[in-house]
mmCIF file with all atom_site columns, C-alpha atoms in Angstrom:
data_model
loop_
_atom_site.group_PDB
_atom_site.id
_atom_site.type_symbol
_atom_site.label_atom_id
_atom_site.label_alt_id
_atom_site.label_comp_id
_atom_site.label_asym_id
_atom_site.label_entity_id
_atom_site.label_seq_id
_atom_site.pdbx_PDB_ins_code
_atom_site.Cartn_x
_atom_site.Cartn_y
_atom_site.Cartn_z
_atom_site.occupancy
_atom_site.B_iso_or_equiv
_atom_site.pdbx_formal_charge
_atom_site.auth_seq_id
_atom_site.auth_comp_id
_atom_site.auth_asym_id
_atom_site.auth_atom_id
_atom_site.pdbx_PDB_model_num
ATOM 1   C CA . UNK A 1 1   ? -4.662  5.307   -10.930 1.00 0.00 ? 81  UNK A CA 1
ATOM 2   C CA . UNK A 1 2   ? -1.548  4.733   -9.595  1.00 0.00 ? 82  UNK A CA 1
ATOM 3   C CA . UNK A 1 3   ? -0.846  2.000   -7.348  1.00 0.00 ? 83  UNK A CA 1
ATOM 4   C CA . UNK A 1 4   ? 1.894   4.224   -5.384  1.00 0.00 ? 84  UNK A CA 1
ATOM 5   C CA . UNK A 1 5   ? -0.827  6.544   -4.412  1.00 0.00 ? 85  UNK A CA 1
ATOM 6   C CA . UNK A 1 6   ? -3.222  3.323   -2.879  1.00 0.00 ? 86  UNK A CA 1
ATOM 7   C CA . UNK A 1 7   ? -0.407  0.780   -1.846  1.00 0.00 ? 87  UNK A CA 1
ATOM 8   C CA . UNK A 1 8   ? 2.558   1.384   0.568   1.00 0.00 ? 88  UNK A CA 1
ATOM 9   C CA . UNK A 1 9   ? 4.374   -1.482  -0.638  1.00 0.00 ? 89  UNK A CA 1
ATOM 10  C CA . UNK A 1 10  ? 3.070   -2.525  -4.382  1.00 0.00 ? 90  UNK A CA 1
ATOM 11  C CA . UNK A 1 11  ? -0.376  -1.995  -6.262  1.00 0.00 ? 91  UNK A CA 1
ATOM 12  C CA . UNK A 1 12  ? -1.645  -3.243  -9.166  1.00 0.00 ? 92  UNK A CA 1
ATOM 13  C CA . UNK A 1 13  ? -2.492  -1.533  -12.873 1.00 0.00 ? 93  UNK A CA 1
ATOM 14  C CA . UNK A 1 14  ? -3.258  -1.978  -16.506 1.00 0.00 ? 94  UNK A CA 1
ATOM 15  C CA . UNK A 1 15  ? -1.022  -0.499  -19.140 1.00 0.00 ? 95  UNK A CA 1
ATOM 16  C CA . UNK A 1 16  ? 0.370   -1.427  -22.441 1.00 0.00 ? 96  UNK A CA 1
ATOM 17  C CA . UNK A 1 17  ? 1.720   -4.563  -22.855 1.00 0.00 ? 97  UNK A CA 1
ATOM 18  C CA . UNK A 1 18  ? 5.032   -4.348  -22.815 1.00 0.00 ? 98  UNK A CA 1
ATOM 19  C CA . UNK A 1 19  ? 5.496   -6.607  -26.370 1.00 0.00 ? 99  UNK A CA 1
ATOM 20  C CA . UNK A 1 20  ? 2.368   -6.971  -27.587 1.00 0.00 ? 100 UNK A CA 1
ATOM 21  C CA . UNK A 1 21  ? 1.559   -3.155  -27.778 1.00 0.00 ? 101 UNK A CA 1
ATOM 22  C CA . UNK A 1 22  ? -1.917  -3.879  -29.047 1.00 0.00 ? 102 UNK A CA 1
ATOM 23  C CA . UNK A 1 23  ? -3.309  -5.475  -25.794 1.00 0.00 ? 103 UNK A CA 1
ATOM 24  C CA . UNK A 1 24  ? -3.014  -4.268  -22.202 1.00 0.00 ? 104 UNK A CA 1
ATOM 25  C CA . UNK A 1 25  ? -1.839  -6.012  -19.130 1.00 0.00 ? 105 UNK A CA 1
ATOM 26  C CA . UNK A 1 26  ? -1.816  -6.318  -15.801 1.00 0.00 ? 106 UNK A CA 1
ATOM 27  C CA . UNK A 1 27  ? 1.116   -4.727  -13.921 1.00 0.00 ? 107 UNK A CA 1
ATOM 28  C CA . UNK A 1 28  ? 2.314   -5.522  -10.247 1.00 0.00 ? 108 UNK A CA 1
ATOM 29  C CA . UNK A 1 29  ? 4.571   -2.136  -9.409  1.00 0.00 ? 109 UNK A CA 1
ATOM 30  C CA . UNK A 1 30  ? 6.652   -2.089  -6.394  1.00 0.00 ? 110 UNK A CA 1
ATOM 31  C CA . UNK A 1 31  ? 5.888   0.974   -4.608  1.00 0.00 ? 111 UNK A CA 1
ATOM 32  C CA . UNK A 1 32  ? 9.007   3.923   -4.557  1.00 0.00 ? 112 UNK A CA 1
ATOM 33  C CA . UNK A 1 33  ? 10.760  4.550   -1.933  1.00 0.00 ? 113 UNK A CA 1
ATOM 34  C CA . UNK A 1 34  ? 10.907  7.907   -0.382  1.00 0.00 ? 114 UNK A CA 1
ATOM 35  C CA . UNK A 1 35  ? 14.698  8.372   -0.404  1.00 0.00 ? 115 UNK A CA 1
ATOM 36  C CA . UNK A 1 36  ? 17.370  7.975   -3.556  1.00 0.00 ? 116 UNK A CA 1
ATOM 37  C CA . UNK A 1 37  ? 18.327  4.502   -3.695  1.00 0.00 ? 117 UNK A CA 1
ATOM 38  C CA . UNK A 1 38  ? 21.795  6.078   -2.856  1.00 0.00 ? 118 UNK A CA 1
ATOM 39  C CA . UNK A 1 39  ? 20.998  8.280   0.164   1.00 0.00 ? 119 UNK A CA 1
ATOM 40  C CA . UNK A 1 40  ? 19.900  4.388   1.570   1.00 0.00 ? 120 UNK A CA 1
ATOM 41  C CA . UNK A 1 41  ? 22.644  2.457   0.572   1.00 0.00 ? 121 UNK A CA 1
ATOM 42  C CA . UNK A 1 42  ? 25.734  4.811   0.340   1.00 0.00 ? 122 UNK A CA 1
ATOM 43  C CA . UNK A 1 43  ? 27.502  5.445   3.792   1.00 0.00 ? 123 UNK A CA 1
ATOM 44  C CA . UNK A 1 44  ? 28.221  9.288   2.523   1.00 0.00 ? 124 UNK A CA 1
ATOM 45  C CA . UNK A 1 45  ? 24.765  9.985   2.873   1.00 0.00 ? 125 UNK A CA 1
ATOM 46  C CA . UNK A 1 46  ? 23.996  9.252   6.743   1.00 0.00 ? 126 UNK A CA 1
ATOM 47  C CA . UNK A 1 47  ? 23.503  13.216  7.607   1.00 0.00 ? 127 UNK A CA 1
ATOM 48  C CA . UNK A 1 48  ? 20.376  12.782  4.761   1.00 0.00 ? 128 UNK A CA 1
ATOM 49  C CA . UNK A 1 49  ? 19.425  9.599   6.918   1.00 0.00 ? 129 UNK A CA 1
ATOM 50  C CA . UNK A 1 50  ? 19.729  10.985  10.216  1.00 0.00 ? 130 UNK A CA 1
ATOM 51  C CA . UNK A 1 51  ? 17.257  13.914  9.037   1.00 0.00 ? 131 UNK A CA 1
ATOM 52  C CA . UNK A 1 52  ? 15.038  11.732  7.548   1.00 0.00 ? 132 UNK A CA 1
ATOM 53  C CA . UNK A 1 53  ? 14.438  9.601   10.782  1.00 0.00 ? 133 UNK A CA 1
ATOM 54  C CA . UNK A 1 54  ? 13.918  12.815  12.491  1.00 0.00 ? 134 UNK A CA 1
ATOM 55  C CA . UNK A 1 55  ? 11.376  13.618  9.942   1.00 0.00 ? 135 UNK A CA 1
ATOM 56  C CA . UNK A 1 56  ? 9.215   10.246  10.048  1.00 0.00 ? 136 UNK A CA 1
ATOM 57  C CA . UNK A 1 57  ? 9.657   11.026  14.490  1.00 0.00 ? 137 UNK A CA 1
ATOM 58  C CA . UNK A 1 58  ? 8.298   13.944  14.016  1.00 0.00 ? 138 UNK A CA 1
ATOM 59  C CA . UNK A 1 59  ? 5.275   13.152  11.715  1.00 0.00 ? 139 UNK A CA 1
ATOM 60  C CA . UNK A 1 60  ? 4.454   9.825   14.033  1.00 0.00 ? 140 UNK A CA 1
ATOM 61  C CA . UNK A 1 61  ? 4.652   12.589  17.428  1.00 0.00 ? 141 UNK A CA 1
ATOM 62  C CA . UNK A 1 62  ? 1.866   14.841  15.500  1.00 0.00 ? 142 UNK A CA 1
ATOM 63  C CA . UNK A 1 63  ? 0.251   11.735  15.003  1.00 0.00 ? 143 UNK A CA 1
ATOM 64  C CA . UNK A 1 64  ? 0.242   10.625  18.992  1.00 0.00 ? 144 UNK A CA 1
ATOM 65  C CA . UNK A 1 65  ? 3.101   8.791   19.204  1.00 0.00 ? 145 UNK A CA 1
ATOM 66  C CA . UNK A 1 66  ? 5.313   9.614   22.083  1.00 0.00 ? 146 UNK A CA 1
ATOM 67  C CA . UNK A 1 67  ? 8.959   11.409  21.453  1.00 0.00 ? 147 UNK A CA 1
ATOM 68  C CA . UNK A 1 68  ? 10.235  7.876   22.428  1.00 0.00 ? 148 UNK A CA 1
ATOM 69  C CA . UNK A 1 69  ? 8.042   5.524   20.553  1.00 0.00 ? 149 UNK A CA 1
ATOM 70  C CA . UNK A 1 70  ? 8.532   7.927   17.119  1.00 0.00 ? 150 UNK A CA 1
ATOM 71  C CA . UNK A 1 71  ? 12.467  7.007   17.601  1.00 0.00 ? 151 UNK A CA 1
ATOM 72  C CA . UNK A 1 72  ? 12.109  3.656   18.208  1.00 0.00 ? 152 UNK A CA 1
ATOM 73  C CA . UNK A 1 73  ? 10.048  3.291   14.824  1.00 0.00 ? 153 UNK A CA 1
ATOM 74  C CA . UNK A 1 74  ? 11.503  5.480   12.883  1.00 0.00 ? 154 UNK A CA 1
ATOM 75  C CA . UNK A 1 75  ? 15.146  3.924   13.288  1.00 0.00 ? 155 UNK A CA 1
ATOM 76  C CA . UNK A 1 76  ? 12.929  0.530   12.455  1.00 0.00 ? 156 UNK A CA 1
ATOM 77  C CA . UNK A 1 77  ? 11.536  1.686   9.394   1.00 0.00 ? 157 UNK A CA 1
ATOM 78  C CA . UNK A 1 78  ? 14.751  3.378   7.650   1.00 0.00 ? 158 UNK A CA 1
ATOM 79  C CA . UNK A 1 79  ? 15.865  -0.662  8.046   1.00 0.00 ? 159 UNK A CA 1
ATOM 80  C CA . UNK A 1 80  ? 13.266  -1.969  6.497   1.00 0.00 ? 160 UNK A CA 1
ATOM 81  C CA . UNK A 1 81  ? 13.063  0.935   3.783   1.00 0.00 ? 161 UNK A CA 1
ATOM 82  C CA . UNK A 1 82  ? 17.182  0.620   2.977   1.00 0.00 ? 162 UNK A CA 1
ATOM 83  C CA . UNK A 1 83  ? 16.233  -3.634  3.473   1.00 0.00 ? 163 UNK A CA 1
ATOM 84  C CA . UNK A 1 84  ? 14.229  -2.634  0.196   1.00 0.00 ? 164 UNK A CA 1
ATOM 85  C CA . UNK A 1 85  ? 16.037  -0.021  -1.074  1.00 0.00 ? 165 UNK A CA 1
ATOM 86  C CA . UNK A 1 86  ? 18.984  -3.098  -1.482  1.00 0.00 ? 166 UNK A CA 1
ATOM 87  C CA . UNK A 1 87  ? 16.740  -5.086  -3.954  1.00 0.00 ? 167 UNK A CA 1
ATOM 88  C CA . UNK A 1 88  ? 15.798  -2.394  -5.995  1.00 0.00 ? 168 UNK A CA 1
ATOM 89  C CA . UNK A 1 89  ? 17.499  -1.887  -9.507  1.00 0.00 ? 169 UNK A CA 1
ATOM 90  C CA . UNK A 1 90  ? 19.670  0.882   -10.326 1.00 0.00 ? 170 UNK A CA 1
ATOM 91  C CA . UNK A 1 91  ? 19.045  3.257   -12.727 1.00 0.00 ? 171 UNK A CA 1
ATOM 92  C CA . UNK A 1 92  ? 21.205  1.859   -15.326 1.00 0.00 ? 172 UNK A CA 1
ATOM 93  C CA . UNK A 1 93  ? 19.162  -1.607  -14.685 1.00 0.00 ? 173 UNK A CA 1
ATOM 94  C CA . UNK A 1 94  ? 15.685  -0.350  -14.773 1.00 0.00 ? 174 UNK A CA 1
ATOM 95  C CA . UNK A 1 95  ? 16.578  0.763   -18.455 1.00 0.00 ? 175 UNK A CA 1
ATOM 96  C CA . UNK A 1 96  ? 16.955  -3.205  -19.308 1.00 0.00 ? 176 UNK A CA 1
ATOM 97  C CA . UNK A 1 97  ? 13.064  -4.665  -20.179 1.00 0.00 ? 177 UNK A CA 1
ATOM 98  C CA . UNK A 1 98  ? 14.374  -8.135  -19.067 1.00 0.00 ? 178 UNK A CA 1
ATOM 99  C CA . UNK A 1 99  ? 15.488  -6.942  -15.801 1.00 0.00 ? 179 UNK A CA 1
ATOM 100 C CA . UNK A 1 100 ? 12.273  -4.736  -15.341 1.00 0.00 ? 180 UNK A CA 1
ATOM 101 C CA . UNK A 1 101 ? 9.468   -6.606  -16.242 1.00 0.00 ? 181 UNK A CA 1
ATOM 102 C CA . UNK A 1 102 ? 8.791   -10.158 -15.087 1.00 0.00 ? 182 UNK A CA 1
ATOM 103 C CA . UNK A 1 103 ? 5.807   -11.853 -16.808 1.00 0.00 ? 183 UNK A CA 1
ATOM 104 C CA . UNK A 1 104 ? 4.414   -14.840 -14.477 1.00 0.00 ? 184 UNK A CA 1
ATOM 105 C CA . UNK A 1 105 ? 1.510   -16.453 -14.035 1.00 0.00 ? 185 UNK A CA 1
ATOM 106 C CA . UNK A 1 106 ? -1.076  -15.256 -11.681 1.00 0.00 ? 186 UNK A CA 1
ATOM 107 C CA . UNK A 1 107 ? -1.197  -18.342 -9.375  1.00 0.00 ? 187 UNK A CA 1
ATOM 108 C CA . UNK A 1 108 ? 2.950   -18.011 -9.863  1.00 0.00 ? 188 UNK A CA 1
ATOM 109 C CA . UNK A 1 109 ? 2.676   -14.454 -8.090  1.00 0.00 ? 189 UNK A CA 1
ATOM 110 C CA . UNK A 1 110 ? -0.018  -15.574 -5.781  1.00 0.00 ? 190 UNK A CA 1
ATOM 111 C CA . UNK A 1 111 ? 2.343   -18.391 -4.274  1.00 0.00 ? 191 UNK A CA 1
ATOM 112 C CA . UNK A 1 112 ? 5.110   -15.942 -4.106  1.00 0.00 ? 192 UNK A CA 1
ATOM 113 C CA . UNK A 1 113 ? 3.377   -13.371 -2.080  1.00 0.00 ? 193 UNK A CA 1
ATOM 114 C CA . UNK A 1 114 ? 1.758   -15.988 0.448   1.00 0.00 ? 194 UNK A CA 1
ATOM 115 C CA . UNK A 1 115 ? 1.597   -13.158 3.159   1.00 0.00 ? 195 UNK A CA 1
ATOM 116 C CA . UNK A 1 116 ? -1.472  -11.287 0.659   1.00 0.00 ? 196 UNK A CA 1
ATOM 117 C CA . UNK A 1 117 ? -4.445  -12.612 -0.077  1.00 0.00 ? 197 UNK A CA 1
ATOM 118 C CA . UNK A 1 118 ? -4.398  -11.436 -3.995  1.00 0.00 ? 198 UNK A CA 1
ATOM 119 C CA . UNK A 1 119 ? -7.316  -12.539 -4.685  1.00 0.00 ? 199 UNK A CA 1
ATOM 120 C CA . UNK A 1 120 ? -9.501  -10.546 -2.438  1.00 0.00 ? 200 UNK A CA 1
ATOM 121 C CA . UNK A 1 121 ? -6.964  -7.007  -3.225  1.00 0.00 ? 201 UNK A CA 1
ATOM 122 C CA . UNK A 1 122 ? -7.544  -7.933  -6.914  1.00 0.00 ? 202 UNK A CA 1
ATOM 123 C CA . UNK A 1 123 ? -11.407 -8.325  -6.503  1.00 0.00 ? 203 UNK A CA 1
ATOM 124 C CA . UNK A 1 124 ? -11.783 -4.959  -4.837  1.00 0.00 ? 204 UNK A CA 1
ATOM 125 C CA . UNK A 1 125 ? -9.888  -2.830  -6.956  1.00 0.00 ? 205 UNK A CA 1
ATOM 126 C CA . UNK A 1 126 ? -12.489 -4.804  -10.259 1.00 0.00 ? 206 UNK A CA 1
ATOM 127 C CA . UNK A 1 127 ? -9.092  -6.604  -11.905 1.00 0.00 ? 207 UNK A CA 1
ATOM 128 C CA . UNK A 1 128 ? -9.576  -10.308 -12.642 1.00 0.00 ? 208 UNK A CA 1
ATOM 129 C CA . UNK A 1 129 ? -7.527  -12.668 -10.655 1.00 0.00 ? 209 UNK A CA 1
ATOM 130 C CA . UNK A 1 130 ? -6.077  -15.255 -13.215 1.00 0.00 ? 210 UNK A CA 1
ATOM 131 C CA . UNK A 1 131 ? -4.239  -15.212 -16.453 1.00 0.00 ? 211 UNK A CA 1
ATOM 132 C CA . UNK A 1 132 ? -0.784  -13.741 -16.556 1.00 0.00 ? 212 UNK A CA 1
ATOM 133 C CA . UNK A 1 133 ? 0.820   -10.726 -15.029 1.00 0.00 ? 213 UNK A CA 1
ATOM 134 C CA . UNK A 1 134 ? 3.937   -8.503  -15.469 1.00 0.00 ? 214 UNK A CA 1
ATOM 135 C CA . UNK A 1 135 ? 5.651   -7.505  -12.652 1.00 0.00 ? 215 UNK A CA 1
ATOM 136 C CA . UNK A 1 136 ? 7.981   -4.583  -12.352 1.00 0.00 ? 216 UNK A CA 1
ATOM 137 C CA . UNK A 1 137 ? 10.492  -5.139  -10.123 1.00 0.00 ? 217 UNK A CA 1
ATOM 138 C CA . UNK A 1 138 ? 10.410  -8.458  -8.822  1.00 0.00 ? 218 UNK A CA 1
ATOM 139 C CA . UNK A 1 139 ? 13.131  -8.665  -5.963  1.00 0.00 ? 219 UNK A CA 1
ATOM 140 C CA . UNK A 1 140 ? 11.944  -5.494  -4.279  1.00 0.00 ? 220 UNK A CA 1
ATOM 141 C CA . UNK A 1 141 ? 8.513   -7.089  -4.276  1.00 0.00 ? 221 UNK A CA 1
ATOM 142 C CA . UNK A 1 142 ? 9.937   -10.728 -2.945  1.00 0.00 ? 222 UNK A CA 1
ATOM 143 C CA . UNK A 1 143 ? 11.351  -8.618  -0.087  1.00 0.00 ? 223 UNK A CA 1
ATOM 144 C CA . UNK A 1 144 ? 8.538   -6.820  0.964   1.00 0.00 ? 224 UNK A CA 1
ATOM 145 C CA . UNK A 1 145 ? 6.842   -10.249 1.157   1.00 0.00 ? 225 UNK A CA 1
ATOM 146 C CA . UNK A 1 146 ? 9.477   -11.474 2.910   1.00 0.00 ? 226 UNK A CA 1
ATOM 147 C CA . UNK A 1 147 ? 8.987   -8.859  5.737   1.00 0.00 ? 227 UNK A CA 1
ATOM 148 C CA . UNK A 1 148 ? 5.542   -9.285  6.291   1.00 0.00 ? 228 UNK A CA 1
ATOM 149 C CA . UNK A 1 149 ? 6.765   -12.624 7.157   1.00 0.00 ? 229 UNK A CA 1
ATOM 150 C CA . UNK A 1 150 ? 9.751   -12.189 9.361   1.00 0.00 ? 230 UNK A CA 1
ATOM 151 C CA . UNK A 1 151 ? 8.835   -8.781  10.917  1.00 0.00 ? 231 UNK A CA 1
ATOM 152 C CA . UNK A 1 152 ? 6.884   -8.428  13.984  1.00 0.00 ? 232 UNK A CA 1
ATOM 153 C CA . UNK A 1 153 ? 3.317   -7.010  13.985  1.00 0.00 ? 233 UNK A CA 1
ATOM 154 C CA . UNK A 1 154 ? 4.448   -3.784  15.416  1.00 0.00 ? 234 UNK A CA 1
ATOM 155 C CA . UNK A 1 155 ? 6.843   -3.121  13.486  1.00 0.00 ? 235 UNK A CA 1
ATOM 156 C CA . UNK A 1 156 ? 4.743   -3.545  10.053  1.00 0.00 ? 236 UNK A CA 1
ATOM 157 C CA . UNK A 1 157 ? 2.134   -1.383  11.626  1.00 0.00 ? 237 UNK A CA 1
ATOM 158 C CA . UNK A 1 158 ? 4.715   1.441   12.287  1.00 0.00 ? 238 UNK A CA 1
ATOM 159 C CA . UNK A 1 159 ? 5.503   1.349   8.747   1.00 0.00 ? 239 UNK A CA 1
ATOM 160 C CA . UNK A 1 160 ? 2.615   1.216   7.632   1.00 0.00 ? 240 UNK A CA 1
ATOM 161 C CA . UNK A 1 161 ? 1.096   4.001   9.636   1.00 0.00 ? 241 UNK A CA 1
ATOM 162 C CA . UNK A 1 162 ? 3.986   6.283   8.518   1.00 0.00 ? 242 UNK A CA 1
ATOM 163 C CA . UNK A 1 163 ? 3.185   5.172   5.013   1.00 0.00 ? 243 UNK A CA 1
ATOM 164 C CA . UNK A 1 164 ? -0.297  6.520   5.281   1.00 0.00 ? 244 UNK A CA 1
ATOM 165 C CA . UNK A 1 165 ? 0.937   9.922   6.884   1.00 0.00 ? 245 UNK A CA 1
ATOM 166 C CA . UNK A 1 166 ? 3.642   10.345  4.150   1.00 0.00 ? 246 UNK A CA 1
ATOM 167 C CA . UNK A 1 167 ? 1.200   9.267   1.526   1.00 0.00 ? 247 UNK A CA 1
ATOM 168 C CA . UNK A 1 168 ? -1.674  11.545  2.754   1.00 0.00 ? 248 UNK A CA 1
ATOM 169 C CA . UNK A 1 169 ? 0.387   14.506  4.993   1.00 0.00 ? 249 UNK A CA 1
ATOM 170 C CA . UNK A 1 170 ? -0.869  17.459  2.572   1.00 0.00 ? 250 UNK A CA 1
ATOM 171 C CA . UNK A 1 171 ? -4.817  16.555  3.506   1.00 0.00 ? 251 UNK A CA 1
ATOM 172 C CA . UNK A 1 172 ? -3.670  16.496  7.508   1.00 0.00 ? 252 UNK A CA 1
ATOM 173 C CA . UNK A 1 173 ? -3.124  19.466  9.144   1.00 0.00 ? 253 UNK A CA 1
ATOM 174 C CA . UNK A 1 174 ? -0.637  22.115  8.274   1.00 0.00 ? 254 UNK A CA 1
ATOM 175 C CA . UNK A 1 175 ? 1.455   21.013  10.852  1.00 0.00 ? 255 UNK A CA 1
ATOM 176 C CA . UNK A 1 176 ? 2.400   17.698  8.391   1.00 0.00 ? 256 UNK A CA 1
ATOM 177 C CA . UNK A 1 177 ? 3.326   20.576  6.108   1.00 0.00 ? 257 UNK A CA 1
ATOM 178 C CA . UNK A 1 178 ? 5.479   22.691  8.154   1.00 0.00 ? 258 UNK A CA 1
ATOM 179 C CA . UNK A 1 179 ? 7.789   19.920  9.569   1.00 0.00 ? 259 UNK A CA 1
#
């Protein structure tokens, strides 16, 4: 599966171990970001930024929002998006393995994401809590934590309600589609 598709801000999987290509391993992924890194963090792009707000307002009015409200969150969200968007690594970076992948233990993750309760996410998707993981991108991921701490309730649930319609707008109605 692919944690993406589940998880709005990172999900779990088993690959190939990234040096001991006989076994497999348990991946932490940090969930992509709708938007280039660049059309976040580059002030030429704020035309692609503008529309984009307009686009998450318009998918939170089909979903009952008022005109208002939809504005409100979506100008909250591109922050915390482009707040992510800054720890991500650039192309050129990704293509370093030491930058990439992070192996930890699982208790070491566990205390870093104090705002999850890993154990119980682990448990229902049938991966073992314990042992050692790999995590792929580890600053994005120490972010996102970080803003389930700091942010207020509202504003995680706006993001993560427009998660879920991004994530899911081709089963809604055609509507999602056509915007």
């Amino acid at each position: 599966y692919s944690p993406q598709a589940i998880s709005p801000s990172f999900g779990p999987t088993v690959s190939t171990d990234t040096i001991e290509r006989q076994r497999s391993a348990v991946y932490v992924v940090d969930a992509d970001l709708p938007l280039g890194l660049n059309n976040y963090l580059k002030p030429d792009a704020q035309k692609i930024r503008d529309a984009y707000v307009k686009r998450i307002a318009d998918y939170l009015v089909l979903a009952g929002s008022t005109p208002d409200e939809a504005k409100a969150s979506a100008a909250k969200i591109l922050a915390i998006e482009t707040r992510i968007a800054g720890k991500k690594l650039t192309p050129v970076e990704k293509r370093d393995p030491a930058k990439r992948f992070t192996r930890m233990r699982y208790d070491e993750l566990k205390g870093m994401l104090g705002s999850v309760d890993l154990d119980t996410y682990f448990k229902a998707l049938g991966l073992p809590p314990g042992g050692e993981v790999i995590v792929q991108e580890l600053a994005p991921i120490r972010e996102r934590n970080a803003l389930l701490i700091e942010l207020p309730p509202a504003d995680t649930q706006a993001y993560l309600r427009w998660e879920l319609l991004r994530r899911t707008s081709a089963y809604l109605t055609p509507a999602f589609i056509e915007i």
